[in-house]
PDB file of C-alpha atoms and ligand atoms in Angstrom:
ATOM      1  CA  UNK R  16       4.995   3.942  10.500  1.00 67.00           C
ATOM      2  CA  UNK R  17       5.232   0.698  11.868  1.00 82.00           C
ATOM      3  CA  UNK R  18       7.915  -1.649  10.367  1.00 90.00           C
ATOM      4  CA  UNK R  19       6.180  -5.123   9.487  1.00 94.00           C
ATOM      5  CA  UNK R  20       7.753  -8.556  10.947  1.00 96.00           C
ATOM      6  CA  UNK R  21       8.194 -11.062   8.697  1.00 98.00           C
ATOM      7  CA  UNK R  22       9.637 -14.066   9.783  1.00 98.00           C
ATOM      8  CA  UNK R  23      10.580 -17.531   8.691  1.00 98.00           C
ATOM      9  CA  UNK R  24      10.643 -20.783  10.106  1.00 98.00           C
ATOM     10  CA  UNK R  25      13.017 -23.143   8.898  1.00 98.00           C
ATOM     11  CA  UNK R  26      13.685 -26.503  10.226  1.00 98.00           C
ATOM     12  CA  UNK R  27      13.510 -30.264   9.823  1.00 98.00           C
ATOM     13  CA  UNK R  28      10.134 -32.049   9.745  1.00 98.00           C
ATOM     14  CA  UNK R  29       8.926 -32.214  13.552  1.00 97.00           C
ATOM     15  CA  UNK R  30      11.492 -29.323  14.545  1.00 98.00           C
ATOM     16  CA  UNK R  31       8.725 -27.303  16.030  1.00 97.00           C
ATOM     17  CA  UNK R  32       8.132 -24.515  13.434  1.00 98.00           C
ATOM     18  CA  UNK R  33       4.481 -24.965  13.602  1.00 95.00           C
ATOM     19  CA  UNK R  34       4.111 -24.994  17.719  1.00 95.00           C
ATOM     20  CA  UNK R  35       6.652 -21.833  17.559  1.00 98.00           C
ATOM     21  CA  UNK R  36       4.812 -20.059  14.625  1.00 98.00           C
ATOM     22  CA  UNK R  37       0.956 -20.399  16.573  1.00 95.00           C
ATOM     23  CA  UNK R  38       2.658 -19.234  19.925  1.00 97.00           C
ATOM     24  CA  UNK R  39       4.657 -16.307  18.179  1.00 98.00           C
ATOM     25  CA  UNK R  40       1.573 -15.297  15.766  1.00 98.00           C
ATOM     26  CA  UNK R  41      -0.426 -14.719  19.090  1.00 97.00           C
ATOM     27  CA  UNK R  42       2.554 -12.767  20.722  1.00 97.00           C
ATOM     28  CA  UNK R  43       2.698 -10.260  17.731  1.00 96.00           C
ATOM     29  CA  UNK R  44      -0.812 -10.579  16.305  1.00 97.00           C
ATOM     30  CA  UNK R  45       0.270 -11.615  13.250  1.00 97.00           C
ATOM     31  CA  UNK R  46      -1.026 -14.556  10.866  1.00 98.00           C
ATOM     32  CA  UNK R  47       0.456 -17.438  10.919  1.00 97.00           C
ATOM     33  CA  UNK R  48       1.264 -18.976   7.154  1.00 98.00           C
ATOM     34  CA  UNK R  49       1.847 -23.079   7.203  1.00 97.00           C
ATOM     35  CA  UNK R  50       1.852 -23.850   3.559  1.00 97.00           C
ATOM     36  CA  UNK R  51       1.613 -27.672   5.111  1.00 95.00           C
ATOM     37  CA  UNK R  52      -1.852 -26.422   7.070  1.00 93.00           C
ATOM     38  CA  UNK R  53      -2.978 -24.480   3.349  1.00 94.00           C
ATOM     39  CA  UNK R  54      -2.605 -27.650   1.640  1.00 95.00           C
ATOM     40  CA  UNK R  55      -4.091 -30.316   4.084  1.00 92.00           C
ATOM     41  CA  UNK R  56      -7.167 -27.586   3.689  1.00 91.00           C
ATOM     42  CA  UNK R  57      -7.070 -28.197  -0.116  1.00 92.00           C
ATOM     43  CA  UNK R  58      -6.973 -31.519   0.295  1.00 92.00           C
ATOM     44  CA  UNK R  59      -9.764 -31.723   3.000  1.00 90.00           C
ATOM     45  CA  UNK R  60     -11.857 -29.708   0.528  1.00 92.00           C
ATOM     46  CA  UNK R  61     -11.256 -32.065  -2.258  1.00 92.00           C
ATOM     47  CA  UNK R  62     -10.178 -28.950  -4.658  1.00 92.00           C
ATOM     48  CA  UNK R  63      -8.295 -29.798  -7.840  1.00 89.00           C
ATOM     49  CA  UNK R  64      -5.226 -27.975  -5.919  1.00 89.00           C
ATOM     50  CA  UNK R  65      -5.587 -30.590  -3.210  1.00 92.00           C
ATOM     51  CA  UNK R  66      -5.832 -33.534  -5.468  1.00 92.00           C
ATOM     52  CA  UNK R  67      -2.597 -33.050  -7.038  1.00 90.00           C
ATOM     53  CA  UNK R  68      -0.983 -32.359  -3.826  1.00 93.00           C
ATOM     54  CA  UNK R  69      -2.186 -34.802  -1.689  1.00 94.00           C
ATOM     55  CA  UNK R  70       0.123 -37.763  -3.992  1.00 92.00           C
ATOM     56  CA  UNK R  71       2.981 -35.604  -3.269  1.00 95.00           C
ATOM     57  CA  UNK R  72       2.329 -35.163   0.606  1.00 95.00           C
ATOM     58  CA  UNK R  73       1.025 -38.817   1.065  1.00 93.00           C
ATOM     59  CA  UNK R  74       4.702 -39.675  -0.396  1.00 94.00           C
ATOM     60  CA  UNK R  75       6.628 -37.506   1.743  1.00 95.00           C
ATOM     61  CA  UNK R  76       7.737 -35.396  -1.745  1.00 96.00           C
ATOM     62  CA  UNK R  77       7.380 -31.743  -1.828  1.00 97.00           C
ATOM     63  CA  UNK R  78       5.047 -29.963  -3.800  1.00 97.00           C
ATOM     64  CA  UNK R  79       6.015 -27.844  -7.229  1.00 96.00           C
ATOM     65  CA  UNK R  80       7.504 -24.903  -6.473  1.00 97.00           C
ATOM     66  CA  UNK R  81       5.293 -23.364  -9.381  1.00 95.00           C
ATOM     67  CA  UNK R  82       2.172 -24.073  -7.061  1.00 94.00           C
ATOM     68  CA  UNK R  83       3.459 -23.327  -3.623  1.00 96.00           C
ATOM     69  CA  UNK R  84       4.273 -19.983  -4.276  1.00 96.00           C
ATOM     70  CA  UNK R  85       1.340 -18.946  -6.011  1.00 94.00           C
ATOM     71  CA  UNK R  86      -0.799 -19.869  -2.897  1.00 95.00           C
ATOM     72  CA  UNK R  87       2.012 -17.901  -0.353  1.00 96.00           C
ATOM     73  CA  UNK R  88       1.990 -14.867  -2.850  1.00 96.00           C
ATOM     74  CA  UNK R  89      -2.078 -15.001  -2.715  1.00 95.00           C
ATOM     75  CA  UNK R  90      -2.082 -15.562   0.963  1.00 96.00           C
ATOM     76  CA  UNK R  91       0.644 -12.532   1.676  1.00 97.00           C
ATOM     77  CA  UNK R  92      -1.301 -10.269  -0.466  1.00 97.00           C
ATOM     78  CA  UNK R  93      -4.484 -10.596   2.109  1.00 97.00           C
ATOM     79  CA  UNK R  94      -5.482  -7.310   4.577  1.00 97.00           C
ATOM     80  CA  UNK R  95      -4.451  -9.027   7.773  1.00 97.00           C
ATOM     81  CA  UNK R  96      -0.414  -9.863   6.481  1.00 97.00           C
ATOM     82  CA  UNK R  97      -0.081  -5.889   6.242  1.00 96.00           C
ATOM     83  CA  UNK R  98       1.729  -5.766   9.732  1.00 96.00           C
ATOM     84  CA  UNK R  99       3.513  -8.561   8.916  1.00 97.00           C
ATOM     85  CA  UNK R 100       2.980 -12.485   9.101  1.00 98.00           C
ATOM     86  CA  UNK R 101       4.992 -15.941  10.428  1.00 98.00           C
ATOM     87  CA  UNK R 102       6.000 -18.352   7.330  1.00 98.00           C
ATOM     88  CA  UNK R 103       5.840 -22.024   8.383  1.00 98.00           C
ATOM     89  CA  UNK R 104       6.945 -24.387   5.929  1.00 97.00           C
ATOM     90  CA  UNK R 105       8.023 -21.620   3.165  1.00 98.00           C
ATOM     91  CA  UNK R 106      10.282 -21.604   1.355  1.00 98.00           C
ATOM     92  CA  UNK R 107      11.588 -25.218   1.307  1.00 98.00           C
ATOM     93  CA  UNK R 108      13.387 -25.117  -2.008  1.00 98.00           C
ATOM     94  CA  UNK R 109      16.511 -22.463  -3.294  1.00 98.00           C
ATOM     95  CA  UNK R 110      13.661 -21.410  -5.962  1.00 98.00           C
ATOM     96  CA  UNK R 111      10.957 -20.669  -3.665  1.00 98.00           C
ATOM     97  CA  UNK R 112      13.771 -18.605  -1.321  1.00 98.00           C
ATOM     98  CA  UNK R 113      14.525 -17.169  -4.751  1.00 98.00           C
ATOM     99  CA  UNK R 114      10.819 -16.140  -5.241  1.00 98.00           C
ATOM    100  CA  UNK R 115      10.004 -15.021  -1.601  1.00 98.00           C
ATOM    101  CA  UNK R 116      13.118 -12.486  -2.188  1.00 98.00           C
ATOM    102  CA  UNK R 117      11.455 -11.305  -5.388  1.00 97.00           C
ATOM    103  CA  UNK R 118       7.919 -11.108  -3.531  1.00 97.00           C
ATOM    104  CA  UNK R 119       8.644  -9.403  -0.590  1.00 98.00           C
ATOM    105  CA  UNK R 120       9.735  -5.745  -1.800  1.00 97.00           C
ATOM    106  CA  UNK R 121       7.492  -5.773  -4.614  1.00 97.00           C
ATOM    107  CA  UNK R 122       4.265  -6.316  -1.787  1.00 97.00           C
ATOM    108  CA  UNK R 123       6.789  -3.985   0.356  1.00 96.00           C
ATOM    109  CA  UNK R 124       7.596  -5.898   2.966  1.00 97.00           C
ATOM    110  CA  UNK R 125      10.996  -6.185   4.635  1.00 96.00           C
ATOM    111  CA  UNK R 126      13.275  -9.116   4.626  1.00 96.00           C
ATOM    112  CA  UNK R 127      12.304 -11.825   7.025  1.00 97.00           C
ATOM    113  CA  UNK R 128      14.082 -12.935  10.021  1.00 98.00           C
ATOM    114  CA  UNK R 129      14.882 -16.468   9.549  1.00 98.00           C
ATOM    115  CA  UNK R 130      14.975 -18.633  12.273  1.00 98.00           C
ATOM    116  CA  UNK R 131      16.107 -21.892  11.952  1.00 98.00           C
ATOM    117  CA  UNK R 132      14.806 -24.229  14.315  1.00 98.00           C
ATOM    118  CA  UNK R 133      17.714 -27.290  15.247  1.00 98.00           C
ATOM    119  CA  UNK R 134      16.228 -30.312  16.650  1.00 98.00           C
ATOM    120  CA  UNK R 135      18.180 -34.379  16.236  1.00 97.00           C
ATOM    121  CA  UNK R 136      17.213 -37.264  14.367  1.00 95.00           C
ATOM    122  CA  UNK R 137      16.099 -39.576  17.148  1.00 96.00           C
ATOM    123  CA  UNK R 138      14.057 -36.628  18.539  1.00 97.00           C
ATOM    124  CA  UNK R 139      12.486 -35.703  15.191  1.00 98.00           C
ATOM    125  CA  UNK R 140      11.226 -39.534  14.628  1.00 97.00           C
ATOM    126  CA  UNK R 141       9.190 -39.302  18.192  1.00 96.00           C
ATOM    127  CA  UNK R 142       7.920 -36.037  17.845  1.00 96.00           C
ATOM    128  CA  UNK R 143       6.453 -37.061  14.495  1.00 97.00           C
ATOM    129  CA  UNK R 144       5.298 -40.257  15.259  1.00 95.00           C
ATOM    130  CA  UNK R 145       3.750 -38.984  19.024  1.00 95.00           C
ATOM    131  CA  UNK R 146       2.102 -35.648  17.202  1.00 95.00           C
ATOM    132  CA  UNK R 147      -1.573 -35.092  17.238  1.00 95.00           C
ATOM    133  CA  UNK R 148      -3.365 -32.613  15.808  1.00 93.00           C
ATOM    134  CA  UNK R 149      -7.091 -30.919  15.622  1.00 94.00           C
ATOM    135  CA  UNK R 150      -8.815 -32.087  12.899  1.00 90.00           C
ATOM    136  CA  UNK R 151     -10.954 -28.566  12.945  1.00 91.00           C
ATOM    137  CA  UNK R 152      -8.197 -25.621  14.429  1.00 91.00           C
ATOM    138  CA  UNK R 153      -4.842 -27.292  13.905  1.00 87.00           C
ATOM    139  CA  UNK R 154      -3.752 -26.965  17.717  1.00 91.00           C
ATOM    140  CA  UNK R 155      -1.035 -29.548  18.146  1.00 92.00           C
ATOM    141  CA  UNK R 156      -0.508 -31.639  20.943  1.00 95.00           C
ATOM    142  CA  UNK R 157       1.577 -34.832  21.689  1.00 95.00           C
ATOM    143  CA  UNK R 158       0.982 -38.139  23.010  1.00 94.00           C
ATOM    144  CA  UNK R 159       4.582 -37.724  25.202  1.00 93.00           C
ATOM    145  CA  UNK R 160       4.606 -34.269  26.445  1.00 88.00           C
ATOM    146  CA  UNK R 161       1.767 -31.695  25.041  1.00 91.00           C
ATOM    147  CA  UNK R 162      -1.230 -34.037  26.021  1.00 95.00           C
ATOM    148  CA  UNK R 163      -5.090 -33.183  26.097  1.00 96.00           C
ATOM    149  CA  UNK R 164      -6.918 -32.469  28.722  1.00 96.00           C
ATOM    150  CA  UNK R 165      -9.722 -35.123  27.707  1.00 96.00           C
ATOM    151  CA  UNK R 166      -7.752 -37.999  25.397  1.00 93.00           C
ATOM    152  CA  UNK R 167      -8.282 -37.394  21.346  1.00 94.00           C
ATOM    153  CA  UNK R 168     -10.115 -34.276  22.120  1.00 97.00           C
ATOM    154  CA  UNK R 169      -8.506 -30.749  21.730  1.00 97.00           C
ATOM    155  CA  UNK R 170      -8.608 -28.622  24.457  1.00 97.00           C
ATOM    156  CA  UNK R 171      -9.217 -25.371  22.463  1.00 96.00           C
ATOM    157  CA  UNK R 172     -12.325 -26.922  20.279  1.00 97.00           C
ATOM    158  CA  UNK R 173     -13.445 -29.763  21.227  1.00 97.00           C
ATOM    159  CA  UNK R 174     -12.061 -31.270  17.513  1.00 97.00           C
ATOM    160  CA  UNK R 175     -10.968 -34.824  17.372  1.00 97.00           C
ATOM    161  CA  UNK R 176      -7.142 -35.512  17.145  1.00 97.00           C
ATOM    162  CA  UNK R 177      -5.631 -37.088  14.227  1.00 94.00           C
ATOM    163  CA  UNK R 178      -2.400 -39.225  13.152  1.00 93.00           C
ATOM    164  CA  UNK R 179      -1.547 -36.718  10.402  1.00 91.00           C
ATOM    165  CA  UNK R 180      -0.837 -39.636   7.105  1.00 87.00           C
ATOM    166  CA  UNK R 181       2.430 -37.967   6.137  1.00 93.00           C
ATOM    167  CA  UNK R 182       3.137 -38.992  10.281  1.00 94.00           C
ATOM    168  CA  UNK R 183       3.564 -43.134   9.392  1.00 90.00           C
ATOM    169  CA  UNK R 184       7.211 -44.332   9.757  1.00 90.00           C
ATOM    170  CA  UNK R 185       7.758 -45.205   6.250  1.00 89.00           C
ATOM    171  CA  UNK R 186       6.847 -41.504   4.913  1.00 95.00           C
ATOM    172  CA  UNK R 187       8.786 -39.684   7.546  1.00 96.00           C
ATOM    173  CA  UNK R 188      12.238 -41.433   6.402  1.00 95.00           C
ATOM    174  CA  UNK R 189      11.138 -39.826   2.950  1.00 96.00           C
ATOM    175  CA  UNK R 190      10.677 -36.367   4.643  1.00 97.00           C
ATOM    176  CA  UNK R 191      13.919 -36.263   5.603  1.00 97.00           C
ATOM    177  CA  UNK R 192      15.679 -37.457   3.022  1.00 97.00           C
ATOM    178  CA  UNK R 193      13.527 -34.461   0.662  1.00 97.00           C
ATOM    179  CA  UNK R 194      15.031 -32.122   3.936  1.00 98.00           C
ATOM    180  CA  UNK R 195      18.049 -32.508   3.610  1.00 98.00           C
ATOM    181  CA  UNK R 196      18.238 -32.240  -0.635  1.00 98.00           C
ATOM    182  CA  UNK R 197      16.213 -29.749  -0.853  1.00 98.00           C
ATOM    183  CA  UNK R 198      15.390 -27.832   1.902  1.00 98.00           C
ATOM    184  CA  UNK R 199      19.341 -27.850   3.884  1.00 98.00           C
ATOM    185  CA  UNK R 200      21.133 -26.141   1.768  1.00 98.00           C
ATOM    186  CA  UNK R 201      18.694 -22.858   2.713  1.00 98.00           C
ATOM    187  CA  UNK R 202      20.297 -22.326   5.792  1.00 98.00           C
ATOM    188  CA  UNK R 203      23.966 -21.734   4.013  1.00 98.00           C
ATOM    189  CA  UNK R 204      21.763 -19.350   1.886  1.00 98.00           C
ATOM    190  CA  UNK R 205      19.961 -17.468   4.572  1.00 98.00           C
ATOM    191  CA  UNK R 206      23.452 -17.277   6.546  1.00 98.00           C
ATOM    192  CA  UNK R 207      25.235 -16.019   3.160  1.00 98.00           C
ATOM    193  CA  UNK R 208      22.562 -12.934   3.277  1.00 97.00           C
ATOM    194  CA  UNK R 209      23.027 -12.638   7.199  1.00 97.00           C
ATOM    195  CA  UNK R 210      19.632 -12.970   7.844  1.00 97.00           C
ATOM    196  CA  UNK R 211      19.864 -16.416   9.618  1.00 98.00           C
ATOM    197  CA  UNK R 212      19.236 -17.023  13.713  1.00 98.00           C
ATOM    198  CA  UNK R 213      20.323 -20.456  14.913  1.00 98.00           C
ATOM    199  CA  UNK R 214      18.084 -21.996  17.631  1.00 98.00           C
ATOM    200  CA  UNK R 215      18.199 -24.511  19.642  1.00 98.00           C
ATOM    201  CA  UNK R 216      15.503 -26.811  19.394  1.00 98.00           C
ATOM    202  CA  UNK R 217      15.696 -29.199  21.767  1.00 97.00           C
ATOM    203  CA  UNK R 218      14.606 -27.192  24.723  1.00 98.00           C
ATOM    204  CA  UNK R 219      11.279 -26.678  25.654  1.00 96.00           C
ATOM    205  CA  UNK R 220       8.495 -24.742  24.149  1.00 96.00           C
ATOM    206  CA  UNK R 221       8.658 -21.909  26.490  1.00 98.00           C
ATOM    207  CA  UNK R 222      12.506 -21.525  26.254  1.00 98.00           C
ATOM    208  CA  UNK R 223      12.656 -21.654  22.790  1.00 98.00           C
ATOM    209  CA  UNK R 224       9.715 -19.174  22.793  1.00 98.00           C
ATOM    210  CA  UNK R 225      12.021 -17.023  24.859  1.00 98.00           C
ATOM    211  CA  UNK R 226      15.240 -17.307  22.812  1.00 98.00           C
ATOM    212  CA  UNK R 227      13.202 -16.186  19.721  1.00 98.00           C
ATOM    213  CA  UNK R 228      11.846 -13.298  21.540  1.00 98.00           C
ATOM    214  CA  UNK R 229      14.981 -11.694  22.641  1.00 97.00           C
ATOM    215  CA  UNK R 230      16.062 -12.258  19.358  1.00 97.00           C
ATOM    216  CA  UNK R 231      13.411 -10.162  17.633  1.00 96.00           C
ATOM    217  CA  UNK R 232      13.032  -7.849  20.344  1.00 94.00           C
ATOM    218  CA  UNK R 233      17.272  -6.695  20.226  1.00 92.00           C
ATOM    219  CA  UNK R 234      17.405  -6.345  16.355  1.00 87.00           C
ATOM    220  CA  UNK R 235      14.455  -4.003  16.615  1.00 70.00           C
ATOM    221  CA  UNK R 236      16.578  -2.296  19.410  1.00 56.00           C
ATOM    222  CA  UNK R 237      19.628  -2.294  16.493  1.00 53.00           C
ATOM    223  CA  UNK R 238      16.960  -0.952  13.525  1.00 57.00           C
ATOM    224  CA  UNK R 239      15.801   1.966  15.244  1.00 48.00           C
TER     225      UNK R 239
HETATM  226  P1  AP5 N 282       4.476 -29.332   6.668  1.00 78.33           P
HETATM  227  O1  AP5 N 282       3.123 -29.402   7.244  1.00 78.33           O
HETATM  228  O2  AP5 N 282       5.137 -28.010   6.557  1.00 78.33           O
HETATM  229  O3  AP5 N 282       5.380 -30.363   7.469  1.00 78.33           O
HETATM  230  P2  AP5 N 282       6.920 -30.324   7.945  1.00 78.33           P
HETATM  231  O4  AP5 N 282       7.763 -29.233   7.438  1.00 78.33           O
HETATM  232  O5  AP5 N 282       7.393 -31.696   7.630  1.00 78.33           O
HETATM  233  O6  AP5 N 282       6.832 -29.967   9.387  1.00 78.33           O
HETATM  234  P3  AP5 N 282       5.904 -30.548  10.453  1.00 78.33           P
HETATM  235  O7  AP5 N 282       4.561 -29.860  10.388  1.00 78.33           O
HETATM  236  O8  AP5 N 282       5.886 -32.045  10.361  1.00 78.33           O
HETATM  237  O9  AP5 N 282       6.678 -30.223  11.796  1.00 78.33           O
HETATM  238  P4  AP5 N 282       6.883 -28.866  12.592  1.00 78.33           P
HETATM  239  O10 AP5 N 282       8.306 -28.456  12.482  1.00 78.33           O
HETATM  240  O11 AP5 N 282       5.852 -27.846  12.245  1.00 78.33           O
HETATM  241  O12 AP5 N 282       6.662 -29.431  14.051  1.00 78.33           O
HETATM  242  P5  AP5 N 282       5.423 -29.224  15.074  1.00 78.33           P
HETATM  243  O13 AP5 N 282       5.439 -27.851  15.612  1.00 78.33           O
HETATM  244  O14 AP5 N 282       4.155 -29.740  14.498  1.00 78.33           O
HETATM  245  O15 AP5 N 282       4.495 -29.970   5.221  1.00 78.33           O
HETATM  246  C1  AP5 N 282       3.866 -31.195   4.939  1.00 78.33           C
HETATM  247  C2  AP5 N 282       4.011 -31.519   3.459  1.00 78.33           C
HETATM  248  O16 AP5 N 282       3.367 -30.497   2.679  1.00 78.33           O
HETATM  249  C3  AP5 N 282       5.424 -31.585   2.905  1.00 78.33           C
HETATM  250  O17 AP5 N 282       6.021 -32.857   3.119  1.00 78.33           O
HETATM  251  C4  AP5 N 282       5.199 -31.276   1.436  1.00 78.33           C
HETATM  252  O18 AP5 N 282       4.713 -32.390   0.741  1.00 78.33           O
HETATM  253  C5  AP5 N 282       4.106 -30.222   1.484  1.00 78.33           C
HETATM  254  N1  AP5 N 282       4.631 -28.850   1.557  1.00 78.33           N
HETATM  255  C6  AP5 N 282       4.448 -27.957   2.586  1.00 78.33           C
HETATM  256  N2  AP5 N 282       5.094 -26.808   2.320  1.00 78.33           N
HETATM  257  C7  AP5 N 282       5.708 -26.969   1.109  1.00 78.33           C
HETATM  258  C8  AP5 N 282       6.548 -26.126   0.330  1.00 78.33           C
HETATM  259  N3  AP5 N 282       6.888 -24.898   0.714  1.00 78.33           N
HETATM  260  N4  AP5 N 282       7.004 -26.618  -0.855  1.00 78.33           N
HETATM  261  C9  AP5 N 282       6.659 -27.853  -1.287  1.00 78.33           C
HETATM  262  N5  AP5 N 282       5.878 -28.707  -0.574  1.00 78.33           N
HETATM  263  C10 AP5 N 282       5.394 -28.259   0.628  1.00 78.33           C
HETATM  264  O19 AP5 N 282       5.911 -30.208  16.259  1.00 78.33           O
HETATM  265  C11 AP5 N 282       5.980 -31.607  16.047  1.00 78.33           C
HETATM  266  C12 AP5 N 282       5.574 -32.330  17.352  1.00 78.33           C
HETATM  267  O20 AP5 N 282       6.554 -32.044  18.361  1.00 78.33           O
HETATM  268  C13 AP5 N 282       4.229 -31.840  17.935  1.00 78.33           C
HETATM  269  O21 AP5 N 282       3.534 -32.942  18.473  1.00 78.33           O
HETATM  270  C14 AP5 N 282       4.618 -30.847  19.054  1.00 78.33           C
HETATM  271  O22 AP5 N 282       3.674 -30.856  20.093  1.00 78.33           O
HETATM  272  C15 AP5 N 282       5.976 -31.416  19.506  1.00 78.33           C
HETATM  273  N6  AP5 N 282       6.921 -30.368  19.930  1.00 78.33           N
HETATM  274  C16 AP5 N 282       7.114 -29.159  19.335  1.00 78.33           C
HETATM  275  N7  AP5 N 282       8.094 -28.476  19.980  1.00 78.33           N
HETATM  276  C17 AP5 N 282       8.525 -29.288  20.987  1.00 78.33           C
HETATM  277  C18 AP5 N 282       9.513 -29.149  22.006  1.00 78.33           C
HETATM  278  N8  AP5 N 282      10.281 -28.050  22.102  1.00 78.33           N
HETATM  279  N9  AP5 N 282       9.700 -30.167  22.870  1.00 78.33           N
HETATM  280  C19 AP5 N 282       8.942 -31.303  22.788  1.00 78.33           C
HETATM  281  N10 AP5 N 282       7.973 -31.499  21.842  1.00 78.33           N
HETATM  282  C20 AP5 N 282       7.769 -30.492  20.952  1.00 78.33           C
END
């Protein structure tokens, strides 16, 4: 039988863990799990979930931990994770990576491959503030390098493009600083457990693409 991927993206706000997670869930046929995306949907649908989130997200603060992984441990549980799925945005806390490594066996799946995505400051800031994305599908595209064919329109829909709130200057410095509290100290803790892959960021989508595929495809070369 087929051993399921599960993967992690871990990285700084703008690092690219969403544009890598869409290209690689399309690669490997796999779904694609933002916990962002799941809660902008909440929030879109006005659900009490979403309500209580969206003070947290419009602040740059992370949701509770209790909530978070209630909605990844729903998610996981659905028919089309059961070859294996791409986490985006999960975990973000030591507690959450504490519950994911509770989760996994018991819905027997393997430990993930996490990859951490490693992008700088000044390059974060303009990704964030030049990101659009699809107000219908989520495709994102940016105002300095992955444009639109047709300006504010995506090219897979036909959605408008939106300035995502948490995207505003004075929110992002707040991202980071919840980053790099809460969210750093996972990659120490994913390296302790050997199941960490350092990549570099700041190359272009295809290359990074490429690095993470050669890194999947030789440790399934090593497993079997
Ligand atoms: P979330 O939606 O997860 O946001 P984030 O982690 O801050 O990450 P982003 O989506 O901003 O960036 P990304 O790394 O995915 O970059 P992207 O690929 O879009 O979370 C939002 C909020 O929800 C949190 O602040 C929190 O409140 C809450 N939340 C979510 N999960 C939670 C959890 N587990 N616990 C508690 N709270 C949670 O790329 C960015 C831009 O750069 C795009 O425009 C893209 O086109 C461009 N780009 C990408 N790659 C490249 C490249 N290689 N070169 C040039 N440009 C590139």
């Amino acid at each position: 039988m087929k051993v399921p991927l599960t993967v992690v993206f871990l990285g700084a706000p703008g690092a690219g863990k969403g544009t890598q997670a869409r290209v690689l869930s399309g690669e490997y046929g796999i779904p694609h799990v933002s916990t962002g995306d799941i809660l902008r949907e909440a929030i879109k649908s006005k659900s009490p979930l979403g309500m209580e989130a969206k003070k947290k997200m419009d602040a740059g603060e992370l949701v509770s931990d209790e909530i978070v992984c209630l909605i990844v441990e729903e998610r996981l549980r659905r028919v089309d994770c059961s070859q294996g799925f791409i986490l985006d945005g999960f975990p973000r806390t030591i507690a959450q990576a504490e519950r994911l490594a509770e989760m996994l066996p018991r819905l027997l799946f393997p430990l993930p491959m996490v990859f951490h995505i490693n992008v700088g400051e000044e390059e974060l800031v303009k990704r964030l503030t030049g990101r659009r994305s699809c107000s219908v599908c989520r495709q994102i595209y940016n105002i300095y390098g992955q444009r639109p064919r047709i300006e504010d329109q995506c090219d897979v829909c036909g959605g408008k493009l939106e300035l995502r709130e948490d995207d505003k200057m004075e929110v992002i410095q707040e991202r980071f600083t919840e980053y790099t509290n809460q969210t750093e100290p996972l990659i120490q803790y994913y390296r302790e457990r050997g199941l960490l892959f350092e990549i570099d960021g700041s190359k272009d989508i295809n290359s990074i693409n490429q690095d993470i595929l050669s890194v999947i495809k030789s440790s399934k070369v090593l497993s079997n």
